[in-house]
Amino acid sequence: MSSIVIVGTQWGDEGKGKIVDLLTGKTDLVVRYQGGNNAGHTVVFGGNTYVLHLVPSGIFHPGKTAVLGNGVVIDPAALLEEIGYLKDHGVSVEGRLKVSDQAHLIMPYHKAFDKLRESLKGAGKIGTTGRGIGPAYEDKAGRSGVRFCDFLPENRKGLGERLKSILEEKNVLLKSHFHSDQLFDVDTVLAGAAAQYEKLKPFICDTSLLVNEALEQGRNVMFEGAQGTLLDVDHGTYPYVTSSSTAAGGACTGSGVGPTRIQKVVGITKAYTTRVGEGPFPTEETGTPVAETLQKRGHEVGATTGRIRRCGWFDGVAVRQAARLNGMTHLAITKLDVMDTLDSVNVCVAYQDEQGNRLHSLPHWLGGSGRKITPVYEEMPGWACSTRGITRLEDMPKLARRYVDRLSELAGVPIALISTGPSREETIFLEDLF
Ligand code: IMP
């Protein structure tokens, strides 16, 4: 039995989709434990590109089970749409997709609140994906959430009563605070969600039981994180974060599995850094040729929102912090080939605050304070030749090898694999993870 958690070490979009897809071959179950359809996992195979927002990308492998754990917030409309997308592409989900009966639903009013709040915040906005993620998690923590198990026929009456009082409060807020004329009627909301529940019913079960039983039977389980460590609600650049526990610890609470079950934690990192949405980004390059190269060559456009991603140098301090927060045992480096044309490259090894003090971790006040820190860079020669598609470490240009070794040294974690292009084949494996 092996159990591996895959996490992003930066602000998301590290290329987790490809790594999860690669490792799924040796996995029996792939489990998502947090987030919702704010994620965008891209997988390339057979010359085609597929993007999933909710269902674990392991679903593309026949015979594997894909699980949406209790920690995921699920927009039933988005899930039904994704099931349709998979079917249209010849991927059958019957019997292979399992959805936790404890997972909270993203309700239509959550999406309305997400958009209204962002539009009112102006310059202070977070830059959310507008999918209702934050409001759904707020209601979960505030004990006003709606779960799939609430739709069982014998629970419907109780749900109706709860929803009535939830919507009374929401409608007051919508009317008097947001001056919105989009109010929510309990019967309409309930009927809509109940109809979606009926379609999703075949997939819904106790997924904690399922995952624990699989582990007991000695099967291999992979926990697929969404977003990245620096977007974690506790450990990220608060308040510019998402609303879930993206770090490896979230795999336990978000799937109902104890910490003693986790054996390995693989942190995925881009060879440089990107961020989408607002918030601190110490190594960001704005308007420079490097920013343009990374954005263009890396096709750095958000898979979910289509927004251009902000780009910058590799931040060794942030990734080392992610290694600590996640208890990372391995590193996987992605998109190295994007940097192939650069003559010289920078890596951030420390920060300096406005008083000139050296900092060796990402300060916790960075997000909310308006204070700035500047990166301290180490300059390294670029390899200025192609690494695209290399599959053996021996074939890697010496300077590129030096660069990835330095990233591993800064993170304090050994490299398990390096991705040298988007497709499955374009990968260097240094260690067998299962
Ligand atoms: P939310 O998750 O939609 O509430 O957005 C909160 C922040 O997380 C925003 O800055 C989003 O851009 C960011 N975010 C959410 N999901 C992703 C993702 O999958 N990749 C990168 N950033 C994300």
CSV table of N, CA and C in Angstrom, one decimal, residues 58-165:
chain,number,residue,atom,x,y,z
A,58,GLY,N,-7.3,11.8,-12.7
A,58,GLY,CA,-7.1,10.3,-12.7
A,58,GLY,C,-8.2,9.6,-13.5
A,59,ILE,N,-9.3,10.3,-13.7
A,59,ILE,CA,-10.5,9.7,-14.3
A,59,ILE,C,-10.2,9.3,-15.8
A,60,PHE,N,-9.2,9.9,-16.4
A,60,PHE,CA,-8.8,9.6,-17.7
A,60,PHE,C,-8.2,8.2,-17.9
A,61,HIS,N,-7.8,7.6,-16.8
A,61,HIS,CA,-7.2,6.2,-16.8
A,61,HIS,C,-8.3,5.2,-16.5
A,62,PRO,N,-8.6,4.4,-17.5
A,62,PRO,CA,-9.7,3.4,-17.3
A,62,PRO,C,-9.4,2.5,-16.1
A,63,GLY,N,-10.4,2.2,-15.4
A,63,GLY,CA,-10.3,1.3,-14.2
A,63,GLY,C,-9.9,2.0,-12.9
A,64,LYS,N,-9.6,3.2,-13.0
A,64,LYS,CA,-9.2,3.9,-11.7
A,64,LYS,C,-10.4,4.6,-11.1
A,65,THR,N,-10.4,4.7,-9.8
A,65,THR,CA,-11.5,5.4,-9.1
A,65,THR,C,-11.2,6.8,-8.8
A,66,ALA,N,-12.0,7.7,-9.1
A,66,ALA,CA,-11.8,9.2,-8.8
A,66,ALA,C,-12.8,9.6,-7.7
A,67,VAL,N,-12.3,10.2,-6.7
A,67,VAL,CA,-13.1,10.5,-5.5
A,67,VAL,C,-13.1,12.0,-5.3
A,68,LEU,N,-14.3,12.6,-5.0
A,68,LEU,CA,-14.4,14.0,-4.5
A,68,LEU,C,-14.7,13.9,-3.0
A,69,GLY,N,-13.7,14.2,-2.2
A,69,GLY,CA,-13.9,14.0,-0.8
A,69,GLY,C,-14.7,15.0,-0.1
A,70,ASN,N,-14.9,14.8,1.2
A,70,ASN,CA,-15.8,15.7,2.0
A,70,ASN,C,-15.3,17.2,2.0
A,71,GLY,N,-14.0,17.4,1.8
A,71,GLY,CA,-13.5,18.7,1.9
A,71,GLY,C,-13.7,19.6,0.7
A,72,VAL,N,-14.2,19.0,-0.4
A,72,VAL,CA,-14.4,19.7,-1.7
A,72,VAL,C,-15.8,20.4,-1.6
A,73,VAL,N,-15.9,21.6,-2.2
A,73,VAL,CA,-17.2,22.2,-2.3
A,73,VAL,C,-17.6,22.0,-3.7
A,74,ILE,N,-18.9,21.5,-3.9
A,74,ILE,CA,-19.3,21.1,-5.2
A,74,ILE,C,-20.5,21.9,-5.8
A,75,ASP,N,-20.2,22.5,-6.9
A,75,ASP,CA,-21.3,23.1,-7.6
A,75,ASP,C,-22.0,22.0,-8.5
A,76,PRO,N,-23.2,21.6,-8.1
A,76,PRO,CA,-23.7,20.4,-8.8
A,76,PRO,C,-23.9,20.6,-10.3
A,77,ALA,N,-24.2,21.9,-10.7
A,77,ALA,CA,-24.3,22.2,-12.1
A,77,ALA,C,-23.0,22.0,-12.8
A,78,ALA,N,-21.9,22.4,-12.2
A,78,ALA,CA,-20.5,22.3,-12.8
A,78,ALA,C,-20.1,20.8,-12.8
A,79,LEU,N,-20.5,20.1,-11.8
A,79,LEU,CA,-20.1,18.6,-11.8
A,79,LEU,C,-20.9,17.9,-12.9
A,80,LEU,N,-22.2,18.2,-13.1
A,80,LEU,CA,-23.0,17.5,-14.1
A,80,LEU,C,-22.4,17.9,-15.5
A,81,GLU,N,-22.0,19.2,-15.6
A,81,GLU,CA,-21.4,19.6,-16.9
A,81,GLU,C,-20.1,18.9,-17.2
A,82,GLU,N,-19.3,18.7,-16.1
A,82,GLU,CA,-18.0,18.0,-16.3
A,82,GLU,C,-18.2,16.5,-16.6
A,83,ILE,N,-19.2,15.9,-16.0
A,83,ILE,CA,-19.5,14.5,-16.3
A,83,ILE,C,-19.9,14.4,-17.8
A,84,GLY,N,-20.7,15.4,-18.3
A,84,GLY,CA,-21.1,15.4,-19.7
A,84,GLY,C,-19.9,15.6,-20.6
A,85,TYR,N,-19.0,16.5,-20.2
A,85,TYR,CA,-17.7,16.7,-21.0
A,85,TYR,C,-16.9,15.4,-21.1
A,86,LEU,N,-16.8,14.7,-20.0
A,86,LEU,CA,-16.0,13.5,-20.0
A,86,LEU,C,-16.7,12.4,-20.9
A,87,LYS,N,-18.0,12.3,-20.8
A,87,LYS,CA,-18.7,11.4,-21.6
A,87,LYS,C,-18.6,11.7,-23.1
A,88,ASP,N,-18.6,13.0,-23.4
A,88,ASP,CA,-18.4,13.4,-24.8
A,88,ASP,C,-17.1,13.1,-25.3
A,89,HIS,N,-16.1,12.9,-24.4
A,89,HIS,CA,-14.8,12.6,-24.8
A,89,HIS,C,-14.5,11.1,-24.6
A,90,GLY,N,-15.6,10.3,-24.5
A,90,GLY,CA,-15.4,8.9,-24.4
A,90,GLY,C,-15.0,8.3,-23.1
A,91,VAL,N,-15.0,9.2,-22.0
A,91,VAL,CA,-14.6,8.7,-20.7
A,91,VAL,C,-15.8,8.4,-19.9
A,92,SER,N,-15.9,7.1,-19.5
A,92,SER,CA,-17.1,6.7,-18.7
A,92,SER,C,-16.8,6.9,-17.2
A,93,VAL,N,-17.8,7.5,-16.5
A,93,VAL,CA,-17.6,7.8,-15.1
A,93,VAL,C,-18.4,6.8,-14.2
A,94,GLU,N,-19.2,6.0,-14.8
A,94,GLU,CA,-20.1,5.1,-14.1
A,94,GLU,C,-19.3,4.2,-13.2
A,95,GLY,N,-19.6,4.1,-12.0
A,95,GLY,CA,-18.9,3.2,-11.1
A,95,GLY,C,-17.5,3.6,-10.7
A,96,ARG,N,-17.0,4.6,-11.3
A,96,ARG,CA,-15.6,5.1,-11.1
A,96,ARG,C,-15.5,6.4,-10.4
A,97,LEU,N,-16.6,7.2,-10.5
A,97,LEU,CA,-16.6,8.5,-9.8
A,97,LEU,C,-17.4,8.4,-8.5
A,98,LYS,N,-16.8,8.8,-7.4
A,98,LYS,CA,-17.4,8.7,-6.1
A,98,LYS,C,-17.4,10.1,-5.5
A,99,VAL,N,-18.5,10.5,-5.0
A,99,VAL,CA,-18.7,11.9,-4.4
A,99,VAL,C,-19.1,11.7,-2.9
A,100,SER,N,-18.4,12.4,-2.1
A,100,SER,CA,-18.7,12.3,-0.6
A,100,SER,C,-20.1,12.8,-0.3
A,101,ASP,N,-20.9,12.1,0.5
A,101,ASP,CA,-22.2,12.6,0.9
A,101,ASP,C,-22.1,13.7,1.9
A,102,GLN,N,-20.9,13.9,2.4
A,102,GLN,CA,-20.7,15.1,3.3
A,102,GLN,C,-20.2,16.3,2.6
A,103,ALA,N,-19.9,16.2,1.3
A,103,ALA,CA,-19.4,17.4,0.6
A,103,ALA,C,-20.4,18.5,0.6
A,104,HIS,N,-20.0,19.7,0.8
A,104,HIS,CA,-20.9,20.9,0.8
A,104,HIS,C,-21.2,21.3,-0.7
A,105,LEU,N,-22.4,21.8,-0.9
A,105,LEU,CA,-22.8,22.2,-2.2
A,105,LEU,C,-22.5,23.7,-2.3
A,106,ILE,N,-22.1,24.1,-3.5
A,106,ILE,CA,-22.1,25.5,-3.9
A,106,ILE,C,-23.4,25.8,-4.4
A,107,MET,N,-24.2,26.7,-3.7
A,107,MET,CA,-25.5,27.0,-4.0
A,107,MET,C,-25.6,28.2,-4.9
A,108,PRO,N,-26.6,28.5,-5.7
A,108,PRO,CA,-26.7,29.7,-6.6
A,108,PRO,C,-26.4,31.0,-5.8
A,109,TYR,N,-26.8,31.1,-4.5
A,109,TYR,CA,-26.6,32.3,-3.8
A,109,TYR,C,-25.1,32.5,-3.4
A,110,HIS,N,-24.4,31.4,-3.3
A,110,HIS,CA,-22.9,31.5,-3.0
A,110,HIS,C,-22.2,32.2,-4.2
A,111,LYS,N,-22.7,31.9,-5.4
A,111,LYS,CA,-22.0,32.5,-6.6
A,111,LYS,C,-22.4,34.0,-6.7
A,112,ALA,N,-23.6,34.3,-6.3
A,112,ALA,CA,-24.1,35.7,-6.4
A,112,ALA,C,-23.3,36.5,-5.3
A,113,PHE,N,-23.1,36.0,-4.1
A,113,PHE,CA,-22.4,36.7,-3.1
A,113,PHE,C,-20.9,36.9,-3.5
A,114,ASP,N,-20.3,35.9,-4.1
A,114,ASP,CA,-18.9,36.0,-4.5
A,114,ASP,C,-18.7,37.1,-5.5
A,115,LYS,N,-19.6,37.2,-6.4
A,115,LYS,CA,-19.4,38.3,-7.5
A,115,LYS,C,-19.8,39.6,-6.9
A,116,LEU,N,-20.8,39.7,-6.1
A,116,LEU,CA,-21.2,41.0,-5.5
A,116,LEU,C,-20.1,41.6,-4.6
A,117,ARG,N,-19.6,40.7,-3.8
A,117,ARG,CA,-18.5,41.1,-2.8
A,117,ARG,C,-17.3,41.6,-3.6
A,118,GLU,N,-16.9,40.9,-4.6
A,118,GLU,CA,-15.7,41.3,-5.3
A,118,GLU,C,-15.9,42.6,-6.0
A,119,SER,N,-17.2,42.8,-6.6
A,119,SER,CA,-17.4,44.1,-7.3
A,119,SER,C,-17.4,45.3,-6.3
A,120,LEU,N,-17.8,45.0,-5.1
A,120,LEU,CA,-17.9,46.1,-4.1
A,120,LEU,C,-16.5,46.5,-3.5
A,121,LYS,N,-15.6,45.5,-3.5
A,121,LYS,CA,-14.3,45.7,-2.9
A,121,LYS,C,-13.4,46.6,-3.7
A,122,GLY,N,-13.6,46.8,-4.9
A,122,GLY,CA,-12.8,47.7,-5.8
A,122,GLY,C,-11.4,47.3,-5.7
A,123,ALA,N,-10.5,48.2,-5.3
A,123,ALA,CA,-9.0,48.0,-5.3
A,123,ALA,C,-8.7,46.9,-4.3
A,124,GLY,N,-9.5,46.7,-3.3
A,124,GLY,CA,-9.1,45.7,-2.3
A,124,GLY,C,-9.6,44.3,-2.6
A,125,LYS,N,-10.1,44.1,-3.9
A,125,LYS,CA,-10.6,42.8,-4.2
A,125,LYS,C,-9.5,41.7,-4.2
A,126,ILE,N,-10.0,40.4,-4.0
A,126,ILE,CA,-9.1,39.3,-4.0
A,126,ILE,C,-8.7,38.8,-5.4
A,127,GLY,N,-9.7,39.0,-6.3
A,127,GLY,CA,-9.5,38.5,-7.6
A,127,GLY,C,-9.9,37.0,-7.6
A,128,THR,N,-11.1,36.7,-7.0
A,128,THR,CA,-11.5,35.3,-6.9
A,128,THR,C,-11.9,34.8,-8.3
A,129,THR,N,-12.2,33.5,-8.4
A,129,THR,CA,-12.6,33.0,-9.7
A,129,THR,C,-14.1,33.2,-9.9
A,130,GLY,N,-14.8,33.7,-8.8
A,130,GLY,CA,-16.2,34.0,-9.0
A,130,GLY,C,-17.1,32.8,-9.0
A,131,ARG,N,-16.6,31.7,-8.5
A,131,ARG,CA,-17.3,30.4,-8.6
A,131,ARG,C,-18.1,30.1,-7.3
A,132,GLY,N,-18.1,31.1,-6.3
A,132,GLY,CA,-18.8,30.9,-5.1
A,132,GLY,C,-18.1,30.1,-4.0
A,133,ILE,N,-16.8,29.9,-4.2
A,133,ILE,CA,-16.0,29.0,-3.3
A,133,ILE,C,-15.9,29.6,-1.9
A,134,GLY,N,-15.5,30.9,-1.8
A,134,GLY,CA,-15.4,31.5,-0.4
A,134,GLY,C,-16.7,31.4,0.3
A,135,PRO,N,-17.8,32.0,-0.3
A,135,PRO,CA,-19.1,31.9,0.4
A,135,PRO,C,-19.6,30.5,0.8
A,136,ALA,N,-19.3,29.5,0.0
A,136,ALA,CA,-19.7,28.1,0.3
A,136,ALA,C,-18.9,27.7,1.6
A,137,TYR,N,-17.6,27.9,1.6
A,137,TYR,CA,-16.8,27.6,2.8
A,137,TYR,C,-17.2,28.4,4.0
A,138,GLU,N,-17.6,29.6,3.8
A,138,GLU,CA,-18.0,30.4,4.9
A,138,GLU,C,-19.2,29.8,5.6
A,139,ASP,N,-20.2,29.4,4.8
A,139,ASP,CA,-21.4,28.8,5.3
A,139,ASP,C,-21.1,27.4,5.9
A,140,LYS,N,-20.1,26.7,5.4
A,140,LYS,CA,-19.8,25.4,6.0
A,140,LYS,C,-19.3,25.7,7.4
A,141,ALA,N,-18.3,26.6,7.5
A,141,ALA,CA,-17.8,26.9,8.9
A,141,ALA,C,-18.8,27.6,9.8
A,142,GLY,N,-19.7,28.3,9.2
A,142,GLY,CA,-20.8,29.0,9.9
A,142,GLY,C,-22.0,28.1,10.2
A,143,ARG,N,-21.9,26.8,9.9
A,143,ARG,CA,-22.9,25.8,10.1
A,143,ARG,C,-24.2,26.1,9.4
A,144,SER,N,-24.1,26.8,8.2
A,144,SER,CA,-25.3,27.1,7.4
A,144,SER,C,-25.1,26.4,6.0
A,145,GLY,N,-24.3,25.4,6.0
A,145,GLY,CA,-24.0,24.8,4.7
A,145,GLY,C,-25.1,23.7,4.3
A,146,VAL,N,-25.0,23.3,3.1
A,146,VAL,CA,-25.9,22.3,2.6
A,146,VAL,C,-25.1,21.1,2.0
A,147,ARG,N,-25.3,19.9,2.5
A,147,ARG,CA,-24.5,18.8,2.1
A,147,ARG,C,-25.4,17.8,1.2
A,148,PHE,N,-24.7,16.9,0.5
A,148,PHE,CA,-25.5,16.0,-0.3
A,148,PHE,C,-26.4,15.1,0.5
A,149,CYS,N,-25.9,14.7,1.7
A,149,CYS,CA,-26.7,13.8,2.6
A,149,CYS,C,-28.0,14.4,3.1
A,150,ASP,N,-28.0,15.8,3.0
A,150,ASP,CA,-29.3,16.5,3.4
A,150,ASP,C,-30.4,16.2,2.4
A,151,PHE,N,-30.1,15.7,1.2
A,151,PHE,CA,-31.1,15.5,0.2
A,151,PHE,C,-31.8,14.2,0.2
A,152,LEU,N,-31.3,13.3,1.1
A,152,LEU,CA,-32.0,12.0,1.3
A,152,LEU,C,-33.5,12.3,1.6
A,153,PRO,N,-34.4,11.5,1.0
A,153,PRO,CA,-35.8,11.8,1.2
A,153,PRO,C,-36.3,12.1,2.6
A,154,GLU,N,-35.7,11.3,3.5
A,154,GLU,CA,-36.1,11.5,4.9
A,154,GLU,C,-35.5,12.7,5.6
A,155,ASN,N,-34.5,13.4,4.9
A,155,ASN,CA,-33.9,14.6,5.4
A,155,ASN,C,-34.4,15.8,4.8
A,156,ARG,N,-35.2,15.7,3.7
A,156,ARG,CA,-35.6,16.9,2.9
A,156,ARG,C,-36.4,17.9,3.7
A,157,LYS,N,-37.3,17.4,4.6
A,157,LYS,CA,-38.1,18.4,5.4
A,157,LYS,C,-37.2,19.3,6.2
A,158,GLY,N,-36.3,18.6,6.9
A,158,GLY,CA,-35.4,19.3,7.8
A,158,GLY,C,-34.5,20.3,7.0
A,159,LEU,N,-34.1,19.9,5.8
A,159,LEU,CA,-33.3,20.7,4.9
A,159,LEU,C,-34.1,22.0,4.5
A,160,GLY,N,-35.4,21.7,4.1
A,160,GLY,CA,-36.2,22.8,3.7
A,160,GLY,C,-36.4,23.9,4.8
A,161,GLU,N,-36.5,23.4,6.0
A,161,GLU,CA,-36.7,24.4,7.1
A,161,GLU,C,-35.4,25.2,7.4
A,162,ARG,N,-34.3,24.5,7.3
A,162,ARG,CA,-33.0,25.1,7.5
A,162,ARG,C,-32.7,26.2,6.4
A,163,LEU,N,-33.0,25.7,5.1
A,163,LEU,CA,-32.8,26.6,4.0
A,163,LEU,C,-33.6,27.8,4.0
A,164,LYS,N,-34.8,27.7,4.6
A,164,LYS,CA,-35.7,28.8,4.7
A,164,LYS,C,-35.1,29.9,5.5
A,165,SER,N,-34.6,29.5,6.7
A,165,SER,CA,-34.0,30.5,7.6
A,165,SER,C,-32.7,31.0,7.0
